[in-house]
Coordinates of C-alpha atoms and ligand atoms in Angstrom, one line a residue:
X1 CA 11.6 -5.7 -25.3
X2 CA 15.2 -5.4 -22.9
X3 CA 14.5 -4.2 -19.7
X4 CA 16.8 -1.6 -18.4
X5 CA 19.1 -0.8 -15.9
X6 CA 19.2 -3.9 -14.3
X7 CA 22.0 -3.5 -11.3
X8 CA 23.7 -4.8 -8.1
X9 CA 22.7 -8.0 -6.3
X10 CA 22.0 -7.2 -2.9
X11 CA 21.5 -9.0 0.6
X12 CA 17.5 -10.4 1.5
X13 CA 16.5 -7.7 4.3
X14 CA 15.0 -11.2 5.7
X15 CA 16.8 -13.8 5.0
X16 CA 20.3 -12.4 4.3
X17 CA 20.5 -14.9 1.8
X18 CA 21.9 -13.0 -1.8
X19 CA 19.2 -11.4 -4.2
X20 CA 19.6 -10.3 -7.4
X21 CA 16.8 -7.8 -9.1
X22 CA 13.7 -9.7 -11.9
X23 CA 13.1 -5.5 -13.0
X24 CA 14.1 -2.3 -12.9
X25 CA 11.1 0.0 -13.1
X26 CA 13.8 3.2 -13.9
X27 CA 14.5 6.5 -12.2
X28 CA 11.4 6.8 -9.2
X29 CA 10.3 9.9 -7.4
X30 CA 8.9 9.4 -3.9
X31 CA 5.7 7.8 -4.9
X32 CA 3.5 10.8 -2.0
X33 CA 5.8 13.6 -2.9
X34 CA 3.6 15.9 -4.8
X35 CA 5.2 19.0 -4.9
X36 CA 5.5 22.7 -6.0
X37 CA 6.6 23.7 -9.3
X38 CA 9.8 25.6 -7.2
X39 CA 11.0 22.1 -6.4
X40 CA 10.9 20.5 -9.5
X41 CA 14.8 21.1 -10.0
X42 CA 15.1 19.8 -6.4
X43 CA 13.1 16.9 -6.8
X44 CA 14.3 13.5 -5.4
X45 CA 15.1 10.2 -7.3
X46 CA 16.0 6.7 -6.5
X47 CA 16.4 3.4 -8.6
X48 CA 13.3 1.1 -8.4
X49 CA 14.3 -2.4 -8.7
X50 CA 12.6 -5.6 -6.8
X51 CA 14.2 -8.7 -6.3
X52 CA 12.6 -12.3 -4.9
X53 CA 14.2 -13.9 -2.6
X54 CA 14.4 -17.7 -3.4
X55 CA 15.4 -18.6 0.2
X56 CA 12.6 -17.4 2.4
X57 CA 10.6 -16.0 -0.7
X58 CA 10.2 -12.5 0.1
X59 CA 9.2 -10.1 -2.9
X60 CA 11.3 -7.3 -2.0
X61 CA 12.8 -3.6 -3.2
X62 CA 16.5 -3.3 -3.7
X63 CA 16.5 0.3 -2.5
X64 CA 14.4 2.5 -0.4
X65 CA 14.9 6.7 0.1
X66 CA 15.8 7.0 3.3
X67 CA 12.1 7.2 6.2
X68 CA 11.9 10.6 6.7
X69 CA 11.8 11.7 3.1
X70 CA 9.1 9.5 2.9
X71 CA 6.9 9.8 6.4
X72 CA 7.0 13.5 8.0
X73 CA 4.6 16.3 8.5
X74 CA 3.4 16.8 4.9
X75 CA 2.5 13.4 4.6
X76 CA 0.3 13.7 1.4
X77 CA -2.1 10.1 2.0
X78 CA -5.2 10.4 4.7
X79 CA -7.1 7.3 5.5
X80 CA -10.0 9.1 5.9
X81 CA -10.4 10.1 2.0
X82 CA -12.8 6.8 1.2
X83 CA -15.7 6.1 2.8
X84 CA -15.7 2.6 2.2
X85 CA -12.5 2.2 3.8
X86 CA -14.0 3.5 6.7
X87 CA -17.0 0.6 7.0
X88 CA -13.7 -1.6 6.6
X89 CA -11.4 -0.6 9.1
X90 CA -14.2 -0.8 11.3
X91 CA -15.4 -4.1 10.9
X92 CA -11.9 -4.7 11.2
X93 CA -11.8 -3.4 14.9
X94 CA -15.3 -5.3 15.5
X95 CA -13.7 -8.4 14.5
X96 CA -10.7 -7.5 16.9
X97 CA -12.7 -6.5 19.6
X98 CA -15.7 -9.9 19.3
X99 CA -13.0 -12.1 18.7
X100 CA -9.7 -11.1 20.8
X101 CA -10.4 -8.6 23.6
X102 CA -12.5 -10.6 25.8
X103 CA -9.9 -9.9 28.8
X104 CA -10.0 -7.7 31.2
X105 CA -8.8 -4.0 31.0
X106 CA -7.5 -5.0 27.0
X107 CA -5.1 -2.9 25.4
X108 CA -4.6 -2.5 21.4
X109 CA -1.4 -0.7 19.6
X110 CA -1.8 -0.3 16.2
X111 CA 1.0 1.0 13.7
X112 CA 0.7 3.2 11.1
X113 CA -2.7 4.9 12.5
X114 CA -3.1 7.9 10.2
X115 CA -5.5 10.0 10.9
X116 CA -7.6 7.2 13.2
X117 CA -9.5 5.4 10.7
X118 CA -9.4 2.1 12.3
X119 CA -8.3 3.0 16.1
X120 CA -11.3 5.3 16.7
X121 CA -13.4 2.3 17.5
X122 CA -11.8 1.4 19.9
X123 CA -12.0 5.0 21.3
X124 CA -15.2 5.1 21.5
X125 CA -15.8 2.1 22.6
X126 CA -13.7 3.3 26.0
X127 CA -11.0 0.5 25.3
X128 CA -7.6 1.4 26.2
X129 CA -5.8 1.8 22.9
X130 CA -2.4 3.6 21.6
X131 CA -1.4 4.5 17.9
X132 CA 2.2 4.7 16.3
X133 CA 2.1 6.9 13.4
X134 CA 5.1 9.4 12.4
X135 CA 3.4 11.3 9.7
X136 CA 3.2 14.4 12.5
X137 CA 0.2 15.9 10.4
X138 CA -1.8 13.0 9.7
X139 CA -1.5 11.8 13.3
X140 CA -2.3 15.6 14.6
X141 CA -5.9 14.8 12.9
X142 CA -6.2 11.7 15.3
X143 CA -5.0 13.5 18.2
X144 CA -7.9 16.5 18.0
X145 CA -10.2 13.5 17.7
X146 CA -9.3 12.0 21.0
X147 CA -7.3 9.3 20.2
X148 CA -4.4 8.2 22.1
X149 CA -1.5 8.4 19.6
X150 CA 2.5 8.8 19.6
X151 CA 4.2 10.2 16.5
X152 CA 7.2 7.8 16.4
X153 CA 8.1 5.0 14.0
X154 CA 7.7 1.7 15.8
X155 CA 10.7 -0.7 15.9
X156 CA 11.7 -2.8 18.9
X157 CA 13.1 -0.1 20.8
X158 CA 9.9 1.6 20.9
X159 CA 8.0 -1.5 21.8
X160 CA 10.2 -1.6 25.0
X161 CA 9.5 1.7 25.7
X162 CA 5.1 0.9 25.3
X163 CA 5.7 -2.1 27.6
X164 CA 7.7 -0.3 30.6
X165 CA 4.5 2.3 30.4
X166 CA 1.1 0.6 30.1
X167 CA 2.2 -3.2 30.2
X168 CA 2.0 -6.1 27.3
X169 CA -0.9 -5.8 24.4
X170 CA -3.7 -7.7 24.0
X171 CA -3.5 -7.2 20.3
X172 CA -1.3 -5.1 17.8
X173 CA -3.0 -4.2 14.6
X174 CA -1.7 -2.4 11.3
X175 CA -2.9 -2.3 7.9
X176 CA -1.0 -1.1 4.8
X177 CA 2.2 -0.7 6.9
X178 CA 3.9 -3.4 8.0
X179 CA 5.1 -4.1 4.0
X180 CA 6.5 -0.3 4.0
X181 CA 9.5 -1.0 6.6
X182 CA 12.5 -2.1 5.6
X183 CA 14.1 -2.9 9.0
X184 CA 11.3 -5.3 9.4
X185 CA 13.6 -7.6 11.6
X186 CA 13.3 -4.9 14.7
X187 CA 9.6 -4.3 13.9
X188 CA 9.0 -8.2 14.3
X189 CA 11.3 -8.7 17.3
X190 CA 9.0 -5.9 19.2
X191 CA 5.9 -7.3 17.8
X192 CA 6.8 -10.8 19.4
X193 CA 8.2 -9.0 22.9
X194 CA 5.2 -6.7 23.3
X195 CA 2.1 -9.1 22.6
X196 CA 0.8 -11.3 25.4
X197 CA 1.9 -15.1 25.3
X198 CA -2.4 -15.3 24.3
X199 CA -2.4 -12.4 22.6
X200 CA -2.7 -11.7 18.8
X201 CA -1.4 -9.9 15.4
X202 CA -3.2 -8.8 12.9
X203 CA -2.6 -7.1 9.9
X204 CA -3.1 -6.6 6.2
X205 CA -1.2 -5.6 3.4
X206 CA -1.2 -6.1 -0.5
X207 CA -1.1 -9.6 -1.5
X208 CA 1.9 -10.5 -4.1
X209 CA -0.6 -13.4 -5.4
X210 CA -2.5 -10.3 -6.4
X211 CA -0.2 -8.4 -7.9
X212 CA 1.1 -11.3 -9.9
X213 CA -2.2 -12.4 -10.8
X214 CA -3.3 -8.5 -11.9
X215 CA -0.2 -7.2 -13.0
X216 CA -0.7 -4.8 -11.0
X217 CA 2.6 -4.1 -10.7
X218 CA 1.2 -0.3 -9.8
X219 CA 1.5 -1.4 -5.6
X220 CA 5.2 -1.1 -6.5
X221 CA 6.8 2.0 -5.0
X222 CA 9.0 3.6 -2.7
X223 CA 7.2 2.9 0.3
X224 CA 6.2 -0.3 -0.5
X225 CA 9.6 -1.9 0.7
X226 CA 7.8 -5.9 0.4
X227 CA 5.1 -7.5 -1.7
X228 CA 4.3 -10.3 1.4
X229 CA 2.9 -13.5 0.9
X230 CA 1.7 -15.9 3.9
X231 CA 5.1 -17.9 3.0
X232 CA 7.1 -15.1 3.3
X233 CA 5.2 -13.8 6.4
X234 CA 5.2 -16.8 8.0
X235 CA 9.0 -17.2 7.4
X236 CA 10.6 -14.2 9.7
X237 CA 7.6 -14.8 12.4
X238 CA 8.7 -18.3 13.0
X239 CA 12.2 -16.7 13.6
X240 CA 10.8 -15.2 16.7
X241 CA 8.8 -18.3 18.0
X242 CA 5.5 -17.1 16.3
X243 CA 3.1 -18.2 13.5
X244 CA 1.0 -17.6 11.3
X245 CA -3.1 -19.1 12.9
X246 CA -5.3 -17.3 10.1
X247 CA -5.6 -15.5 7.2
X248 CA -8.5 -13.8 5.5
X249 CA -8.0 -12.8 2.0
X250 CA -9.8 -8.8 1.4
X251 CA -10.9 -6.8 -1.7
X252 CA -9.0 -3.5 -1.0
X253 CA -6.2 -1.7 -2.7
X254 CA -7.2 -4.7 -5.4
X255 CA -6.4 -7.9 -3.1
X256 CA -5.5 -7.8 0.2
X257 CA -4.0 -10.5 2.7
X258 CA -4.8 -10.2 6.3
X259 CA -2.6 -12.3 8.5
X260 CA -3.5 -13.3 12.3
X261 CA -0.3 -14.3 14.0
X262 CA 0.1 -15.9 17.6
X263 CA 3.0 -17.1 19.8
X264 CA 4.0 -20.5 18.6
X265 CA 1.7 -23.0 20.2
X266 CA -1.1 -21.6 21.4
X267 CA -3.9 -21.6 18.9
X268 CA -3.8 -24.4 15.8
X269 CA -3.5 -23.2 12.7
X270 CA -6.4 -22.4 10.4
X271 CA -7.3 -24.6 7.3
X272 CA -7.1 -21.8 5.8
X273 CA -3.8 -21.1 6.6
X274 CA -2.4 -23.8 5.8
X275 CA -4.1 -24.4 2.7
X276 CA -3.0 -21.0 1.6
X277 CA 0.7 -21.9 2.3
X278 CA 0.4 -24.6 -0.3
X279 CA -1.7 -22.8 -2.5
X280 CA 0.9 -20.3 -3.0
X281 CA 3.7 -22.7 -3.8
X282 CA 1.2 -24.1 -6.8
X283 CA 0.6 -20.7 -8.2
X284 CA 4.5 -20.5 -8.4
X285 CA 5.4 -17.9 -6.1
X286 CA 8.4 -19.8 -4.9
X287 CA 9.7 -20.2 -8.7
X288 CA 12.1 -17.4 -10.6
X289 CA 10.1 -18.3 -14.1
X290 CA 6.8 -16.2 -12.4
X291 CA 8.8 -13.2 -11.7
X292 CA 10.2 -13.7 -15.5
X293 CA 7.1 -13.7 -16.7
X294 CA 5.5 -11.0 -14.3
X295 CA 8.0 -8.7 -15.8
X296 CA 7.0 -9.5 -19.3
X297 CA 3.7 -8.5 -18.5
X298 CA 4.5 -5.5 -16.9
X299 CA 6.5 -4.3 -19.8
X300 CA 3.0 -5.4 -21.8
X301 CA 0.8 -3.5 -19.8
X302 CA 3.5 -0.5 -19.9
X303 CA 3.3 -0.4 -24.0
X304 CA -0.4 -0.4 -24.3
X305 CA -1.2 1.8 -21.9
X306 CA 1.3 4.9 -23.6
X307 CA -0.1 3.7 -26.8
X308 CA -4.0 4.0 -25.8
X309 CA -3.6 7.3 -24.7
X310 CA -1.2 8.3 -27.4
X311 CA -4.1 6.9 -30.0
X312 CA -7.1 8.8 -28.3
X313 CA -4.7 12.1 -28.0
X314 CA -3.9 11.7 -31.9
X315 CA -7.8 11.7 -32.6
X316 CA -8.0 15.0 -30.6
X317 CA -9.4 13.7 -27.5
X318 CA -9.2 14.9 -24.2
X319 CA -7.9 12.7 -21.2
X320 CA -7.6 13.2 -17.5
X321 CA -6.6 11.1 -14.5
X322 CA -8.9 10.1 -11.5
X323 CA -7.1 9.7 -7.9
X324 CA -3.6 11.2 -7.7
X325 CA -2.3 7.8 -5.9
X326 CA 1.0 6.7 -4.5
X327 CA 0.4 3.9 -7.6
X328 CA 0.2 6.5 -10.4
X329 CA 3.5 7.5 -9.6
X330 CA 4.9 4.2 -11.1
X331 CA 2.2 3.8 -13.4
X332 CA 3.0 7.5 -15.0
X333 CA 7.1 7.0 -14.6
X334 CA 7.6 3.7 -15.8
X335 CA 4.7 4.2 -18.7
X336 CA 6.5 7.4 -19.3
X337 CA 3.3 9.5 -19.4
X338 CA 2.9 13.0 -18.6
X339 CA 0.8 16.0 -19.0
X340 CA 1.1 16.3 -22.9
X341 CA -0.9 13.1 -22.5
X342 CA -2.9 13.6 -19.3
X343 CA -4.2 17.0 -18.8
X344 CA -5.0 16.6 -15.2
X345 CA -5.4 14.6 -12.2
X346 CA -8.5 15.1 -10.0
X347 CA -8.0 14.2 -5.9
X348 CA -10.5 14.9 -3.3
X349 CA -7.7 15.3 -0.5
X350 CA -6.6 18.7 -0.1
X351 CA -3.0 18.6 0.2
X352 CA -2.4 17.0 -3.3
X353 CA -4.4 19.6 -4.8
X354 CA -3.0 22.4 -7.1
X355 CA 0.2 20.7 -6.8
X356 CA 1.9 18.5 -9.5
X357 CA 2.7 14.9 -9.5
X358 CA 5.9 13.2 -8.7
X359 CA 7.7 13.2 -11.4
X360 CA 6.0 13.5 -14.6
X361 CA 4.5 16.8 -12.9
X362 CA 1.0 16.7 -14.2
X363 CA -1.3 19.0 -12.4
X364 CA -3.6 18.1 -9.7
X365 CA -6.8 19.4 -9.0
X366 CA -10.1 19.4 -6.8
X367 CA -13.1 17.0 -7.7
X368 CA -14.8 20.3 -8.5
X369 CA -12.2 20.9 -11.5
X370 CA -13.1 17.7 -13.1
X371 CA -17.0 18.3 -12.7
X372 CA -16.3 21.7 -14.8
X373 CA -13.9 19.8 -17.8
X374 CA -15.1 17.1 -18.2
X375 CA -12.7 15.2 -20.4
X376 CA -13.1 12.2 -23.1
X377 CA -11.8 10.2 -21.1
X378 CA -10.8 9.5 -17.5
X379 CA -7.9 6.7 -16.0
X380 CA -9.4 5.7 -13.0
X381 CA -5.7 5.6 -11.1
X382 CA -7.7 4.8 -7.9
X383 CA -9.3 1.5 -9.4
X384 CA -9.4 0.1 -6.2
X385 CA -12.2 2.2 -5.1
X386 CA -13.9 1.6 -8.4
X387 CA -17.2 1.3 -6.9
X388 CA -17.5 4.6 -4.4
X389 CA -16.1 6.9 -7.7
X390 CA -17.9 5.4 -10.4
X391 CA -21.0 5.6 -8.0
X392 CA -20.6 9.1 -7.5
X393 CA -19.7 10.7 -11.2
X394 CA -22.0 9.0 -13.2
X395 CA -22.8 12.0 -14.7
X396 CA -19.5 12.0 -16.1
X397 CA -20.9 9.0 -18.1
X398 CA -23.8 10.9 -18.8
X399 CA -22.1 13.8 -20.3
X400 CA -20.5 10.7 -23.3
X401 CA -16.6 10.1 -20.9
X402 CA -15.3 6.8 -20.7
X403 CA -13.1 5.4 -18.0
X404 CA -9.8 3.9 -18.8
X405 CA -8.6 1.0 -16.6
X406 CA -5.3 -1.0 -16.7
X407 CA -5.6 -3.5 -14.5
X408 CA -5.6 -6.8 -15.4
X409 CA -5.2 -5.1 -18.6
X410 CA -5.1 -2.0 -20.6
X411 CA -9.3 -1.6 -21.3
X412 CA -11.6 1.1 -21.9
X413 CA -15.1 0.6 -20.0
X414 CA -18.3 0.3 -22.4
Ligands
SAH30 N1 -3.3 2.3 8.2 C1 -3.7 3.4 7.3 C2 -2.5 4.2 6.8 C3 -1.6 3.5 5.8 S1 -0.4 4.5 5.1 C4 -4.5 2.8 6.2 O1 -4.5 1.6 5.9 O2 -5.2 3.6 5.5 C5 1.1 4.0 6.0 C6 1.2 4.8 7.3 O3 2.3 4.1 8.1 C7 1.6 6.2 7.2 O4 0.7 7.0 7.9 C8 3.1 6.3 7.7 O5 3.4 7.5 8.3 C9 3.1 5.1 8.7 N2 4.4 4.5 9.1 C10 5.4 4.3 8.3 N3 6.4 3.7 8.9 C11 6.0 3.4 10.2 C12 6.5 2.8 11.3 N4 7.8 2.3 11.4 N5 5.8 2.8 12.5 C13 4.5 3.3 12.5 N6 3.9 3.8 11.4 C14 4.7 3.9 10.3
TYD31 P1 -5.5 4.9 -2.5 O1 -5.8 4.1 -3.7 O2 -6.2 4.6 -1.3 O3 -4.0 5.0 -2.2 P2 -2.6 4.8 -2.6 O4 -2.4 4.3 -4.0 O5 -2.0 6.2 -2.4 O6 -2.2 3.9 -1.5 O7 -5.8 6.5 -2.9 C1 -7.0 6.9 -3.4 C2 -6.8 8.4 -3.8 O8 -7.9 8.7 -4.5 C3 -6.6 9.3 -2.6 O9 -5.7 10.3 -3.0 C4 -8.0 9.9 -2.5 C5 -8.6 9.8 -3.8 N1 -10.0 9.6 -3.8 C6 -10.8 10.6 -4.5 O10 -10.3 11.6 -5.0 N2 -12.2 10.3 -4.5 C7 -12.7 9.3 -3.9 O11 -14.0 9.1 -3.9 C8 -11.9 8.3 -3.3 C9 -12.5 7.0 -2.7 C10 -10.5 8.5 -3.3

């Protein structure tokens, strides 16, 4: 099978060295954007392409929509929708605060704070502590909770500005943001000005070893400007005399990578770091013939994922989708899938709900709609919190459904 549309070479946002695309995923809406049915006609599209860099390694998009279609006050994703990802953003902070803020009078910025998930720890805990997050509504939720939080995107300019009012941090946290910002050169020259010479940086993101590994080429969207790896990472750091001391690989949002970064110097690398680094140059990340064959599989795992559903539908049976994610949205684009396949989508945050999905426009309902219509069959689009859904609808099992998974592969769960 040809894949499509393949375009321009471009510039590395890293490296500036010249990058030319591995896939086109097509035509993509904003990957949050549920909408009305009185925008469809107004609905906005971008071409989805990623590139590697074989420079400084950097998995990367070609084109982003501009921020502010993208982060504003209707922000459609809350933190606080999983449970579990509550236990882990705060053993994250307990791991911050045991291991890193045993100084006086600390002080921890975090970017991309949503609704406080991670940053009311250190709220209650009384430690002095300030959150980035420009989503207006999802950082209005962390303000009535107390939390100490400015509704701005970070970039180096803003870092200035945190320094001149309360002084250097001890340590600047983020998860699942530092991979969506495409001027990442400014975000890194404010991370290495605002931290303390002992100071640290941590954050996670998706890992591209993942993703490669999975195919779970679903972690691919508009806001997802990178797919990191601790190469790649450890690249644009060094630029500005910092490095990468540790990394911890995580479970969530199906393989996670957190980094822990210092000023060049001051603490010795991890084994683990450093064994990482290599590891990643034997599974290939470094080589063109992985992104080759990454496509291929993506273009496998598109085909048997239309034909499953087109099968089941042909023998009369009923299929829904569980978790209206930012990930459907490429799943259900590139896949070409929409509600003549999929009846629904069920989503326990209240903004998506009794909208339509980004592009495809397949409705979106409550939890309680999919409790009442129980379908044949349910694609579990939130697979990464496999465990807290299938835990809680086991009556769906009970009443003869089947989930419907796709990653690593196209499978129905027996
Ligand atoms: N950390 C949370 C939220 C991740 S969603 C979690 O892991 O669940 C990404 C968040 O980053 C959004 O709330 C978005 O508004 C915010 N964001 C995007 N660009 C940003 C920037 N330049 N500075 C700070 N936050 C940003
Ligand atoms: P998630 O996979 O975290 O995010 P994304 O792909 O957007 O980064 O999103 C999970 C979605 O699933 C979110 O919209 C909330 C929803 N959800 C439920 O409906 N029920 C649940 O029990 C959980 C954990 C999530």
């Amino acid at each position: 099978m040809k894949t499509i549309n393949i375009q321009k070479s471009k510039k590395c946002l890293i490296c500036n060295n010249d990058i030319n695309p591995f896939i086109s995923y097509g035509e993509m809406p904003i990957a949050n954007g549920f909408l009305n049915s009185d925008n469809f006609s107004k609905e906005y599209f971008f071409h989805m392409q990623v590139a590697h860099c074989t420079n400084c390694n950097m998995v990367q998009l070609l084109d982003t929509p501009d921020k502010d279609l993208m982060f504003n006050e209707n922000y459609a994703f809350f933190s606080g929708t999983s449970n579990v990802m509550k236990d882990h953003f705060k053993n994250f902070a307990f791991q911050v605060k045991n291991n890193y803020l045993n100084v006086e009078d600390p002080f921890v910025v975090e970017i991309g704070s949503n609704d406080g998930i991670m940053l009311g720890n250190f709220k209650d805990w009384g430690i002095r502590h300030l959150g980035c997050e420009p989503s207006a509504n999802v950082a209005h939720v962390a303000k009535e909770k107390g939390i100490n939080t400015i509704v701005e995107f970070f970039n180096e300019d803003l870092a200035k500005k945190i320094i001149s009012e309360n002084g250097q941090a001890d340590a600047f946290i983020a998860a699942n943001v530092m991979c969506h910002i495409p001027y990442f050169h400014s975000i890194v020259a404010g991370i290495s000005l605002l931290i303390k010479k002992t100071g640290i940086v941590i954050f996670e993101d998706p890992y591209l070893g993942d993703v490669i590994e999975k195919t779970s080429y679903d972690q691919i969207y508009d806001e997802h400007t990178f797919l990191f790896s601790v190469n790649s990472i450890n690249y644009i750091f060094n630029e500005y005399g910092m490095e990468v001391v540790h990394i911890e690989h995580q479970d969530t949002h199906g393989g996670s990578m957190r980094y822990f970064i210092g000023h060049k110097g001051v603490r010795v690398p991890s084994k683990e770091a450093v064994d990482q680094l290599a590891k990643e140059k034997k599974l290939g990340l470094d080589k063109p013939e992985t992104y080759t064959k990454f496509r291929e599989n993506c273009e496998k795992s598109k085909v048997d994922l239309k034909k499953l559903l087109t099968d089941l539908k042909i023998q009369g049976k009923r299929i829904a989708g569980y978790g209206a994610t930012s990930k459907s949205t490429t799943i259900l684009n590139y896949s070409d899938i929409g509600p003549d396949l999929i009846e629904y989508i069920c989503d326990n945050t209240p903004i998506k709900q009794d909208k339509f999905s980004p592009g495809k426009h397949i409705p979106i309902k409550n939890i309680e709609h999919f409790k009442e219509n129980y379908p044949d069959y349910a694609v579990l689009f939130a697979y990464n919190h496999a465990k807290e859904i299938m835990s809680k609808e086991t009556d769906f099992i009970k009443n003869g459904g089947k989930w419907i998974l796709f990653v690593p592969n196209v499978h129905i769960v027996n």
